[in-house]
């Protein structure tokens, strides 16, 4: 299934107000579900134990002032006006920032990078390399390998905290919504009702994930809109009913009074106040589904005012009620006549908010897997039309078990809030650090500007983060434990993947060895297409030499396939396939590099096989046309073709061009050159990579070359016939079945990571054949032992 990226808006009209307002409405259900339900538990968490609500109202006014300024500075100023601009081709999130940094500085640890990747239309730089003046920070980053690893660890930390948030947010959201039953039940009945009801709702929520959000997505936006209007109305009612001067508490002076009175207890209560910005990261993470203007409009003109009114209304009610019969909570400020409808709406809104973070967890794990930082898991695309809606069964059930276990284990908003708050602030700190690097490396702004951004927002977030750490024994240990566990898995997997690639690189076989194989050595060519999968972009992989050594035969048409990820969110289908020859044309061996972005949908094996054959056929037509244009098959050109055939690659796409090319450009350094060419059946666009000296040749159509064209046509026909005959005979997928072990003399940590950690994950996760959905009847596995 080759899904193209489907946007929710027409790019030609996305700036019109009609489309912006439509997208802003649609973003409510996807982006703001988590943020909009925070009034359910912020005051309850802030007043859990650290501070008491007194007659002077200094505590409630101080908390309101903190909430107002936190919502203003972090989601509004930091995210809406700054971070959202650091998009990667319209995509946001931790990996988008990392991708931007890796494209502007050579800090990526991804293997098999090529200069050809920089020719991708989505591989755009803020400043062309020839015009930019390298900053001192960039030079230091590129030279120090330890900083490359540190940057990756920082990104993995943010990723792990997002996954941890995927466990905690559904639990605290649904639990807080259901806890409204305490006002309608006795204490004895309440403690036995809330937890089972919460667990039942969570069980249903996770059980329905495999249907996909597109089936109920139309329901999300109206629910969140109704909830925002509801809390706004309740806020206005409480303000006019109980305290019309509550707006005075928005002054920063009340924060100072609050901390002066409560001191250490007030600082510790910040761990509950920070929950007012949970879900802010979703504005950036879900940027790719909407537009910058839509998210900006929705938050600035609807979500932000609604949240401020809701918090002011609760504070106005509490300022006149100091001895409530129940603990401080959202529902005590709701008039009894509308309490049940509000309870139902709150539960629906909490489910929508939980769905958003669950979908985000699936998405970020899929991105981690694409970049070689997570073990292979099954990814199911739940919509044929909307890109990015995925479901990962293994992760879904693990999240469900952990979420229900956390709900049963903690059983109160205080512990759940402490755990969720630390995860949220950790993600925001990572985003702040990465955005500071983007300001310097990508936007080319003065370092002092990035330093001001880092100090200002970093100090605010560190203040809240430190307050969360004080609650380590009261729930905050959970996200730290989850992050350490997940980071260990991700780093071990990534480390072993890099070591395997280095082993393949050092043990690859030369082209001369492949060309020497023939009947004289007892090697037979059998009918069919052999697809040899490898991580190498050049040379012959060691697993193929092992295959031929043990089974002295290989297929009539041989294709070395490298499926690789590039640091861009999407690779256009017309630029996905890089195709070239391995050896002379008579050998019928090719190299195909298939490039995917970290948010791309990988094809299944059936569509991949047929499309690969089509791309090979287009390349064959192009290659012979190029040979005809370049020369009249002279001896020098023939030898050049043989020598350089493993280096020359062309991007074979599907965008039509018409007419013969006016000229060719060839360079000593591999560079991108777009040319058009006529073919027998189709016309495709080509970006050619040729490592030969620069020269310009004008194509001159001469009748004296008629014989040469006739010969070329015959050779094209023969090679295409061989390709299609091989396709009819069947395709075999040749994959390596690897066992990795550490070298003798390696450290204990390395032996534990490789011999036990990586091999355990490899045996218990999906193999490459399952990930590619290769039919067992077409699979040939070659055993390989990697000593790294």
Coordinates of C-alpha atoms in Angstrom, one line a residue, residues 65 141 428 466 553 591 770:
X65 CA -1.4 34.0 38.8
X141 CA 29.5 20.0 16.9
X428 CA 9.6 20.7 27.0
X466 CA 12.9 20.8 39.9
X553 CA 23.9 -20.2 -8.4
X591 CA 21.5 -1.5 -7.6
X770 CA 8.0 -9.9 8.5

